[in-house]
CSV table of N, CA, C and O in Angstrom, one decimal:
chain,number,residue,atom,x,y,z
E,1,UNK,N,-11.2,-32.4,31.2
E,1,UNK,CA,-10.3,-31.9,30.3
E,1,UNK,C,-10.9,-30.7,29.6
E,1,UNK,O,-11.9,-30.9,28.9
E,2,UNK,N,-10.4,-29.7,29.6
E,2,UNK,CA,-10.7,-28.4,29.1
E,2,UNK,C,-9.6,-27.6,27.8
E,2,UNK,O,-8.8,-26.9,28.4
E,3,UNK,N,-9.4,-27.6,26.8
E,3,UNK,CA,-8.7,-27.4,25.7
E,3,UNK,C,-9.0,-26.1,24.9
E,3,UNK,O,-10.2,-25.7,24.8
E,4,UNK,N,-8.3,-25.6,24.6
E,4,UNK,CA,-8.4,-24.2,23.2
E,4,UNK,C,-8.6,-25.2,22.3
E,4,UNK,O,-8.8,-24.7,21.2
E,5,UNK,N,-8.6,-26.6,22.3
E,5,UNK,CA,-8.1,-27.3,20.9
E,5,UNK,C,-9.7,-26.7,20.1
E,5,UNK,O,-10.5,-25.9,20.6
E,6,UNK,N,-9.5,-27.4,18.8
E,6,UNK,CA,-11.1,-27.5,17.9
E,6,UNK,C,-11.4,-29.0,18.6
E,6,UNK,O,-10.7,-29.4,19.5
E,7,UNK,N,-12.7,-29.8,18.0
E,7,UNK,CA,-13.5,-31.2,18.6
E,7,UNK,C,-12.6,-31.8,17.6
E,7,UNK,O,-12.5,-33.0,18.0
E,8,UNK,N,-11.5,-31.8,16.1
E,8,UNK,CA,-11.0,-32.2,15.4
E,8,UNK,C,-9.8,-32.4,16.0
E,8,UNK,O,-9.5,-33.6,16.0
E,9,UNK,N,-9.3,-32.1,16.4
E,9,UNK,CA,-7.7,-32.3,17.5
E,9,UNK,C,-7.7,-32.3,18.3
E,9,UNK,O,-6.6,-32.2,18.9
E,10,UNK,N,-9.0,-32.4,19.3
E,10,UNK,CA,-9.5,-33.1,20.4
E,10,UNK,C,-9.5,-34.4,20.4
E,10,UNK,O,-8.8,-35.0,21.1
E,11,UNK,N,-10.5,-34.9,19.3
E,11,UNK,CA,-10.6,-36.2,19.2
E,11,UNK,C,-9.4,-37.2,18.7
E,11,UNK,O,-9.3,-38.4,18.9
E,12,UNK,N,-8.3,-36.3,17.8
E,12,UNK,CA,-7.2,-36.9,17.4
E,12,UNK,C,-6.3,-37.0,18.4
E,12,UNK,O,-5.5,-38.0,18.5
E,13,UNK,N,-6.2,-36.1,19.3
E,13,UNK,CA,-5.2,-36.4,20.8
E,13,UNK,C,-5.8,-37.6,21.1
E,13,UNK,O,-5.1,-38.7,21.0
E,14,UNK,N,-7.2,-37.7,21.7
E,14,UNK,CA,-7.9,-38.2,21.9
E,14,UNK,C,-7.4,-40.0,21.7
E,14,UNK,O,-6.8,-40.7,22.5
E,15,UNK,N,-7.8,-40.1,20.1
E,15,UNK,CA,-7.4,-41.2,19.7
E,15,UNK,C,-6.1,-41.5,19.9
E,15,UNK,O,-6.0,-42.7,20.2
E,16,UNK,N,-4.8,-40.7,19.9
E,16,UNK,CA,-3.4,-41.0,20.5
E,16,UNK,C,-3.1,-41.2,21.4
E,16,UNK,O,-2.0,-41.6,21.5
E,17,UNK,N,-3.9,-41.0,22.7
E,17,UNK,CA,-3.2,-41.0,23.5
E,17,UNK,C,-4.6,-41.7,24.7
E,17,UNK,O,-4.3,-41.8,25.9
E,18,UNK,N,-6.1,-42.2,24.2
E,18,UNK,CA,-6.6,-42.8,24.7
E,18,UNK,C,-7.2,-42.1,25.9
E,18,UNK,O,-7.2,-42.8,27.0
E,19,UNK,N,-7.6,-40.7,26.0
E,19,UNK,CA,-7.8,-39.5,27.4
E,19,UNK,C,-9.5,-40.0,27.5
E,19,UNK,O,-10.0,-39.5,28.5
E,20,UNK,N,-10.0,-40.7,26.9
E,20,UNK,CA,-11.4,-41.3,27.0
E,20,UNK,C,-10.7,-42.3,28.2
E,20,UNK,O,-11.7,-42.3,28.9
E,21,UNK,N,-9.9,-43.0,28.9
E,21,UNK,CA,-9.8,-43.9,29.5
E,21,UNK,C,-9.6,-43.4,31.1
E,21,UNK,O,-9.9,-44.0,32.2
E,22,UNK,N,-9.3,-42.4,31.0
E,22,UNK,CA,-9.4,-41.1,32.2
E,22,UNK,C,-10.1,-40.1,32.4
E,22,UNK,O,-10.1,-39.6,33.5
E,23,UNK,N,-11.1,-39.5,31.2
E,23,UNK,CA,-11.7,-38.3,31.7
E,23,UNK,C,-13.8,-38.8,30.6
E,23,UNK,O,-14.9,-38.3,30.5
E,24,UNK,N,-13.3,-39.9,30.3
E,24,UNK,CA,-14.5,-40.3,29.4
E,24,UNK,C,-15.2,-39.1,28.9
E,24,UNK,O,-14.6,-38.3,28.2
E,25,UNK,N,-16.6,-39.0,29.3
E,25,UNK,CA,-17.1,-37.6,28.6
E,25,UNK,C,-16.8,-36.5,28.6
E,25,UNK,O,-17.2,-35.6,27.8
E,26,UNK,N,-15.9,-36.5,29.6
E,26,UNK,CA,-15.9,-35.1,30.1
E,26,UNK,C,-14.6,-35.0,29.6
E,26,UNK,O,-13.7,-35.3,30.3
E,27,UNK,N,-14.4,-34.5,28.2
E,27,UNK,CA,-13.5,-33.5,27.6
E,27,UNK,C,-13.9,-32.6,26.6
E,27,UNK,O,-14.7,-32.8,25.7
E,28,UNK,N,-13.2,-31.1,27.1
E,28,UNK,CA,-14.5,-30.3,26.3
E,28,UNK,C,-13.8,-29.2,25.8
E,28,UNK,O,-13.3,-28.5,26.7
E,29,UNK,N,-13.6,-28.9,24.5
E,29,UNK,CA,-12.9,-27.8,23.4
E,29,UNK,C,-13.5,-26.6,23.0
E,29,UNK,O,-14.7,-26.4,22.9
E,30,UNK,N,-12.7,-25.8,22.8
E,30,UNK,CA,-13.6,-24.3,22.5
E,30,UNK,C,-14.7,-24.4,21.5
E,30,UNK,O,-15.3,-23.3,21.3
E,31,UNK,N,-14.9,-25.1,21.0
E,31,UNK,CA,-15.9,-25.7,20.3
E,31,UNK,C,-17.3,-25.9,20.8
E,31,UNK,O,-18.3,-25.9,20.1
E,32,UNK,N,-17.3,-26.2,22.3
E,32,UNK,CA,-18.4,-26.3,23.5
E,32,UNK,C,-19.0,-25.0,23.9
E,32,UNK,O,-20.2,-24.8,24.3
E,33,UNK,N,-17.7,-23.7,23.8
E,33,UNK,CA,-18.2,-22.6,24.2
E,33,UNK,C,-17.9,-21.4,23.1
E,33,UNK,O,-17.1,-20.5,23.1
E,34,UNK,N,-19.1,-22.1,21.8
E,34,UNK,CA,-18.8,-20.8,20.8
E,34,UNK,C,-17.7,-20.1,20.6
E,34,UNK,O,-17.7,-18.9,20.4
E,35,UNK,N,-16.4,-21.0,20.5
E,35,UNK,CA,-15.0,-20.5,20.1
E,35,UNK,C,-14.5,-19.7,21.1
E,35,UNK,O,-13.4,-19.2,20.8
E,36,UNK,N,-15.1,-19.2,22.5
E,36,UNK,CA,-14.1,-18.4,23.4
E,36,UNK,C,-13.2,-19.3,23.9
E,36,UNK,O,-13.4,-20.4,24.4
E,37,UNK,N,-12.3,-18.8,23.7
E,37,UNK,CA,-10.7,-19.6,23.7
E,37,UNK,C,-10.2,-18.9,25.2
E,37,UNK,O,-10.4,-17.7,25.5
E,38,UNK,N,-9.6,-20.0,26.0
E,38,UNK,CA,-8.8,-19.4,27.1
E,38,UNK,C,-7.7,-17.9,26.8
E,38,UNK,O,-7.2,-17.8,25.7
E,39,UNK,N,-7.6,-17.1,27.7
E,39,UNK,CA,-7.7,-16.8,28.7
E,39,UNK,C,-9.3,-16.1,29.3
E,39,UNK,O,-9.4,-15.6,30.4
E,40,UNK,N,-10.2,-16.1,28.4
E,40,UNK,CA,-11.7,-16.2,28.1
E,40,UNK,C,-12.1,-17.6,29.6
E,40,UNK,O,-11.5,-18.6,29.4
E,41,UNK,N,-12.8,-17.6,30.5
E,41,UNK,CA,-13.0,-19.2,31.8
E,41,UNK,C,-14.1,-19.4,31.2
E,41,UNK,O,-14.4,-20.6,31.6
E,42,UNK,N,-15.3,-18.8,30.0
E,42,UNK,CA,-16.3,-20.0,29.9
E,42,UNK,C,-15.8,-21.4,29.5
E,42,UNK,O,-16.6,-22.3,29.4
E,43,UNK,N,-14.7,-21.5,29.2
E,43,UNK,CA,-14.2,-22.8,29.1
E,43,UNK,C,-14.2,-23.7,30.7
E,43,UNK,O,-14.9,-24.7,30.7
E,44,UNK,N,-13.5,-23.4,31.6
E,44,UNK,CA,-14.1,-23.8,32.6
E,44,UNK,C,-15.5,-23.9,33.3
E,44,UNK,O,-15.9,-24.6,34.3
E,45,UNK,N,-16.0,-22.9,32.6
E,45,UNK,CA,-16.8,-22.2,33.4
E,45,UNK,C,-18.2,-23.4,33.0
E,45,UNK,O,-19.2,-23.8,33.7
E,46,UNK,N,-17.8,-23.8,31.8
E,46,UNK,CA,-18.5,-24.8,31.0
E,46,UNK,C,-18.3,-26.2,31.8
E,46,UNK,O,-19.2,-26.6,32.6
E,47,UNK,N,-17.4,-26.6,31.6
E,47,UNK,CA,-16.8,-27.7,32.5
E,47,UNK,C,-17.3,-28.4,33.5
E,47,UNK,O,-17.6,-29.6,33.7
E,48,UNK,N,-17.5,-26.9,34.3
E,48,UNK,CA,-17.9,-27.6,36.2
E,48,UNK,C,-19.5,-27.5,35.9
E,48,UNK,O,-20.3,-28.2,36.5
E,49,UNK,N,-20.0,-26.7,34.8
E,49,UNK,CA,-21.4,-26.8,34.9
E,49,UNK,C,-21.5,-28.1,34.1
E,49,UNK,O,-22.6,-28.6,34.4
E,50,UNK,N,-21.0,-28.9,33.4
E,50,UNK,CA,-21.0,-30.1,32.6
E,50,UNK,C,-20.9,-31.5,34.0
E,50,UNK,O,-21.3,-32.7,34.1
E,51,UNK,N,-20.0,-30.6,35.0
E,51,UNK,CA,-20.0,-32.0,36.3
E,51,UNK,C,-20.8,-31.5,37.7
E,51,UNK,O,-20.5,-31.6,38.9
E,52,UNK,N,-21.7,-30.9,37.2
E,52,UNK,CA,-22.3,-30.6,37.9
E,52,UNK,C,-22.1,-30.0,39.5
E,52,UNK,O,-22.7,-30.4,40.5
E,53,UNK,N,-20.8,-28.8,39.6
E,53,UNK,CA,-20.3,-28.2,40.5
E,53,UNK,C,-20.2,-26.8,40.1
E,53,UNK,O,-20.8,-26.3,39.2
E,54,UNK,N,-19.4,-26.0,41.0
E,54,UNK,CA,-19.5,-24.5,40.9
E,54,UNK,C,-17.8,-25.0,40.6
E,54,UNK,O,-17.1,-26.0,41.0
E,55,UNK,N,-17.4,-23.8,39.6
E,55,UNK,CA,-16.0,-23.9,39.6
E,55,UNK,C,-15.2,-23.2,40.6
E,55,UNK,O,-14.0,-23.2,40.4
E,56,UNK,N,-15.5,-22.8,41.5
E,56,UNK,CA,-14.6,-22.9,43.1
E,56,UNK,C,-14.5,-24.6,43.9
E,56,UNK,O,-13.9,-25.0,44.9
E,57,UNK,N,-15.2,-25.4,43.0
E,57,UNK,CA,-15.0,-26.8,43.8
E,57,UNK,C,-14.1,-27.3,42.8
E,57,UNK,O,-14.2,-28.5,42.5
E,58,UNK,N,-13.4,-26.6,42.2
E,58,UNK,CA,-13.1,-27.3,41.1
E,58,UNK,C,-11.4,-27.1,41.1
E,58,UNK,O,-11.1,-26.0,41.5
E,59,UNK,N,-10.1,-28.0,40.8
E,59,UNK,CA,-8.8,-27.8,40.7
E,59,UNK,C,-8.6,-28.4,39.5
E,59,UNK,O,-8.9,-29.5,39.0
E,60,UNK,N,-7.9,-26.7,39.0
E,60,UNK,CA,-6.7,-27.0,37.3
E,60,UNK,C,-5.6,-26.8,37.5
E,60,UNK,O,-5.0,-26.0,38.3
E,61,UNK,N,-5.1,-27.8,36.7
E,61,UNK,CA,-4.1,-28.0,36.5
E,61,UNK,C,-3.8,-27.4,34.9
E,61,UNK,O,-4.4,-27.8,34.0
E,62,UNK,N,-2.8,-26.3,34.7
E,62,UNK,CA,-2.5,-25.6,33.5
E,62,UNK,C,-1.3,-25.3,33.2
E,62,UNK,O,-0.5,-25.5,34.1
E,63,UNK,N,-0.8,-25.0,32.2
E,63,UNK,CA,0.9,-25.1,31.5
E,63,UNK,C,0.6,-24.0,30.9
E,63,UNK,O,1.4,-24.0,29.9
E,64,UNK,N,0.1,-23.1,30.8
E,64,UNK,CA,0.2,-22.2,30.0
E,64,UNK,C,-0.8,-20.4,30.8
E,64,UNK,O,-1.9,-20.4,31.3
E,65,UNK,N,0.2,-19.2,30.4
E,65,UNK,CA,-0.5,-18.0,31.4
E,65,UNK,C,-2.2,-18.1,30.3
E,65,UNK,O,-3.1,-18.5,31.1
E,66,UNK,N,-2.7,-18.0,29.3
E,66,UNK,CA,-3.9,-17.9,28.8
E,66,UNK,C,-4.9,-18.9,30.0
E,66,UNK,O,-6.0,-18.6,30.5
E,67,UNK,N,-4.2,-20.4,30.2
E,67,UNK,CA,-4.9,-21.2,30.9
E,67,UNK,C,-5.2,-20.7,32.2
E,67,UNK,O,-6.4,-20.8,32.7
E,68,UNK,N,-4.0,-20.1,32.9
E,68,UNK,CA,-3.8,-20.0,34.6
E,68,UNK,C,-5.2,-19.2,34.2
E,68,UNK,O,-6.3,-19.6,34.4
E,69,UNK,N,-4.9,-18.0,33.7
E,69,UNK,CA,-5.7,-16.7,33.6
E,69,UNK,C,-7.1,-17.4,33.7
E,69,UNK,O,-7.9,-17.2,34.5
E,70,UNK,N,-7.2,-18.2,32.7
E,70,UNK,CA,-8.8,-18.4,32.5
E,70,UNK,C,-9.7,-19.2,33.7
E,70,UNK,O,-10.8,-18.9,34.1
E,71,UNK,N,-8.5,-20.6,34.4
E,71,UNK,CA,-8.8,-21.2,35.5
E,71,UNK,C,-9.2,-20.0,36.8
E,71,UNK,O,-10.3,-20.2,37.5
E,72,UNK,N,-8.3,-18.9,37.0
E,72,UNK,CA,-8.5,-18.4,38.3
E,72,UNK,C,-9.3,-17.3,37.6
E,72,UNK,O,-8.9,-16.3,38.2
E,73,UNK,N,-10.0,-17.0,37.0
E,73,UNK,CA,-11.0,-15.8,36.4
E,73,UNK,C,-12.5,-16.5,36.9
E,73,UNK,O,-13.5,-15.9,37.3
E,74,UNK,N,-12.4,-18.2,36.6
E,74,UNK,CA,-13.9,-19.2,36.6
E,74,UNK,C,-13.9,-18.8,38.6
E,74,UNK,O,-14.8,-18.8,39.4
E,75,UNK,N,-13.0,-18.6,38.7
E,75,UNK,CA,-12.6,-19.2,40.4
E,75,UNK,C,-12.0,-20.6,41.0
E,75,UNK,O,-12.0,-20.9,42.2
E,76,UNK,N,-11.6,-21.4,39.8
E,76,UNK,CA,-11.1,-22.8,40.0
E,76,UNK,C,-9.7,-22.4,40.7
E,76,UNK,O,-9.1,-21.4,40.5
E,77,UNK,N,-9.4,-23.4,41.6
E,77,UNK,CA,-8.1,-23.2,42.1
E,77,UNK,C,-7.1,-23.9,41.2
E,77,UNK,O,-7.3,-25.0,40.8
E,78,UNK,N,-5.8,-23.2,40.8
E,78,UNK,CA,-5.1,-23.6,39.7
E,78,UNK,C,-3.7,-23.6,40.0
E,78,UNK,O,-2.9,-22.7,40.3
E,79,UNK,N,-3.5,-25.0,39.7
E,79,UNK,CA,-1.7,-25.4,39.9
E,79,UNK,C,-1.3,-25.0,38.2
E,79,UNK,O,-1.7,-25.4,37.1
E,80,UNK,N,-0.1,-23.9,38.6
E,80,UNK,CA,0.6,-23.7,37.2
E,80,UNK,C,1.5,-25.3,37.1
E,80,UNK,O,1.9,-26.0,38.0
E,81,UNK,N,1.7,-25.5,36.1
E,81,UNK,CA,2.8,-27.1,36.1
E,81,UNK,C,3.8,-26.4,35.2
E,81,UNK,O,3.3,-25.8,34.3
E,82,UNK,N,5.1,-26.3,35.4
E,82,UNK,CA,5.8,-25.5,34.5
E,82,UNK,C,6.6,-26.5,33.7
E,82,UNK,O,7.8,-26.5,33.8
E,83,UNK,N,5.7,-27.3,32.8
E,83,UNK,CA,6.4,-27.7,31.4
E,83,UNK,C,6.9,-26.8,30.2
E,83,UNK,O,7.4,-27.3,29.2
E,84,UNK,N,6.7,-25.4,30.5
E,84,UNK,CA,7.2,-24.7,29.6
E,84,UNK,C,9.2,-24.2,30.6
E,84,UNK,O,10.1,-23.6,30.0
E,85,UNK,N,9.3,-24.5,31.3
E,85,UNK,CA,10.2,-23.8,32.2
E,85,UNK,C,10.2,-22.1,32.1
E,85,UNK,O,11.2,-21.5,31.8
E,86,UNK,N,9.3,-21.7,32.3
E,86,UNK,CA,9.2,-20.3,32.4
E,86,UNK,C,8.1,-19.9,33.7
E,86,UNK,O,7.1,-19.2,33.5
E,87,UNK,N,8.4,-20.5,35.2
E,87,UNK,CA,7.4,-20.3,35.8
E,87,UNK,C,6.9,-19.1,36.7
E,87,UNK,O,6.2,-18.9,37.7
E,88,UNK,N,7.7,-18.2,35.7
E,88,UNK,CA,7.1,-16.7,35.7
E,88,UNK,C,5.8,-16.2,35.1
E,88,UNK,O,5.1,-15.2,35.4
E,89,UNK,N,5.7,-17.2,34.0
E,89,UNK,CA,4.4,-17.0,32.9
E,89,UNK,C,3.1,-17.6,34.1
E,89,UNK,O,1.8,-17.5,33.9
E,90,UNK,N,3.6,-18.0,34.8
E,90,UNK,CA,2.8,-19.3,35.5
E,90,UNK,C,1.9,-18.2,36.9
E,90,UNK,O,0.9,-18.6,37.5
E,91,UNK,N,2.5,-16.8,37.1
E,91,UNK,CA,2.7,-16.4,38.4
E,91,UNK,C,1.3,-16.1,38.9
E,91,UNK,O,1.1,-15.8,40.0
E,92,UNK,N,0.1,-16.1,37.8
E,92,UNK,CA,-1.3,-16.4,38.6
E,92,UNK,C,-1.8,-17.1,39.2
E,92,UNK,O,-2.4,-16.9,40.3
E,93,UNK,N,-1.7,-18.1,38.8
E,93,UNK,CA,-1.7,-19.6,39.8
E,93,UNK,C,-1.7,-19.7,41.2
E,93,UNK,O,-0.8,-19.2,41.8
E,94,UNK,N,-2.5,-20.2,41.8
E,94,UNK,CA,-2.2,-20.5,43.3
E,94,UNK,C,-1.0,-21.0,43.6
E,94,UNK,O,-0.5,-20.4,44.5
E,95,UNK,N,-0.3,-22.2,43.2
E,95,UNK,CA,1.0,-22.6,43.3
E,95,UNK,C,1.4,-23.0,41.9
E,95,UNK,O,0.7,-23.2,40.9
E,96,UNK,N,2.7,-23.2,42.1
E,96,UNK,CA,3.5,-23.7,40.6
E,96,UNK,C,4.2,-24.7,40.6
E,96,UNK,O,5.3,-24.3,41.1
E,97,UNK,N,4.2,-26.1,40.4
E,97,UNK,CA,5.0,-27.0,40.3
E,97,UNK,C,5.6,-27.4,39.2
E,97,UNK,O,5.1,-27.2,38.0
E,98,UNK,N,6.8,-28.0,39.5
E,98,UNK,CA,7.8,-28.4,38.0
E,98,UNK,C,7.1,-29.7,37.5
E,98,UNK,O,7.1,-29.9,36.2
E,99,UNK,N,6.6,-30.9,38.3
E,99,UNK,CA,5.9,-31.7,37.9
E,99,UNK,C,4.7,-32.7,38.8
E,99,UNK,O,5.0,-33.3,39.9
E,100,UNK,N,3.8,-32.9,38.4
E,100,UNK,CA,3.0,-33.7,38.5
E,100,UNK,C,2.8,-34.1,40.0
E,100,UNK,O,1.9,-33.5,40.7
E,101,UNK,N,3.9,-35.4,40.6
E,101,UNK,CA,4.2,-35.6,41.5
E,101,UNK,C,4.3,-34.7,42.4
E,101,UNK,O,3.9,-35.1,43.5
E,102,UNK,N,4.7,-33.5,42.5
E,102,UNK,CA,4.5,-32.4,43.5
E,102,UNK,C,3.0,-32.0,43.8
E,102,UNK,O,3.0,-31.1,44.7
E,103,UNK,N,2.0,-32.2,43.4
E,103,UNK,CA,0.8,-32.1,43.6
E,103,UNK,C,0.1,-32.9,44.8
E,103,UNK,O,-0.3,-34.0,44.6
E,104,UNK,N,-0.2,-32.2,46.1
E,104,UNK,CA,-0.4,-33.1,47.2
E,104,UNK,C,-2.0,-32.7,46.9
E,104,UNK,O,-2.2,-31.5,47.0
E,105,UNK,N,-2.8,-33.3,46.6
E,105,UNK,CA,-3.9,-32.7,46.5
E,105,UNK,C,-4.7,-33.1,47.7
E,105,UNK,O,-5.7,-32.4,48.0
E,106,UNK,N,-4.4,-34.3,48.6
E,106,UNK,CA,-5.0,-34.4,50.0
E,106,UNK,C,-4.3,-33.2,50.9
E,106,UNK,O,-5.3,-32.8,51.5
E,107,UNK,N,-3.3,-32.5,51.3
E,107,UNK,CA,-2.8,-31.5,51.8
E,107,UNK,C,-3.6,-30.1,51.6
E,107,UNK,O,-4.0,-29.4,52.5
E,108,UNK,N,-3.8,-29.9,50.1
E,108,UNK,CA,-4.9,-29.0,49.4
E,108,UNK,C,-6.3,-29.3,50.0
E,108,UNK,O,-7.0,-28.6,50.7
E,109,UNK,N,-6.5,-30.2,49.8
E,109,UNK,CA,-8.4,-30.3,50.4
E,109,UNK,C,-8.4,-30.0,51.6
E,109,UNK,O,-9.1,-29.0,52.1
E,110,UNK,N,-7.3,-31.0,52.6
E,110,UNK,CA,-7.4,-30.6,54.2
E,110,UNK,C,-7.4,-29.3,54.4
E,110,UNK,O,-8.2,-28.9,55.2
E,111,UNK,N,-6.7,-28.6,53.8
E,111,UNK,CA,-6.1,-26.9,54.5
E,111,UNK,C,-7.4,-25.9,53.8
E,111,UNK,O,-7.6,-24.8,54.3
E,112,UNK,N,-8.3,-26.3,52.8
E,112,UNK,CA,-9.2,-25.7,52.4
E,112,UNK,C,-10.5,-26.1,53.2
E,112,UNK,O,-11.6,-25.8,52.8
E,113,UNK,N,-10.3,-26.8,54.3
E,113,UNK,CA,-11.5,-27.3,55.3
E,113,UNK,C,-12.2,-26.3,55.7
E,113,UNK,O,-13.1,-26.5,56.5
């Protein structure tokens, strides 16, 4: 998990919604990279060096153009998800889905063989 949030409303999402139970250590706020905020990828760029990959091995998922921007700048491959319904804002992205479930990510790995 990669955030513009501060480590202060990181941790309070955090505590609401229990994202330690899915991403454990690895959630990381502009706070990790000296306040460069997305559309800025050391935020990713941070990330994949925190799990020990290059961020071309790496797939985001983002809702917002500052995110898409910053995912495909690291070189992560990036699904726009259009919770905003504006998936024009979305149009850097490698693909754009309306939700979740549209994400075949075994179809993605195979075709990237």
């Amino acid at each position: 998990l990669a955030t513009n949030a501060d480590r202060a409303s990181l941790s309070y999402i955090d505590h609401m919604l229990n994202l330690y139970a899915y991403f454990g250590k690895h959630m990381y706020c502009v706070e990790d990279v000296s306040g460069q905020g997305k559309p800025d990828p050391a935020l990713y760029n941070h990330a994949a060096q925190q799990l020990g990959v290059s961020p071309r091995e790496c797939i985001v998922i983002e809702d917002s153009a500052p995110g898409v921007q910053a995912a495909v700048a690291a070189g992560a491959y990036c699904f726009g998800i259009n919770t905003g319904n504006d998936a024009d804002a979305l149009g850097e992205a490698h693909a754009v889905v309306d939700r979740y479930i549209e994400i075949d990510l075994q179809h993605l790995l195979d075709t990237q063989q």
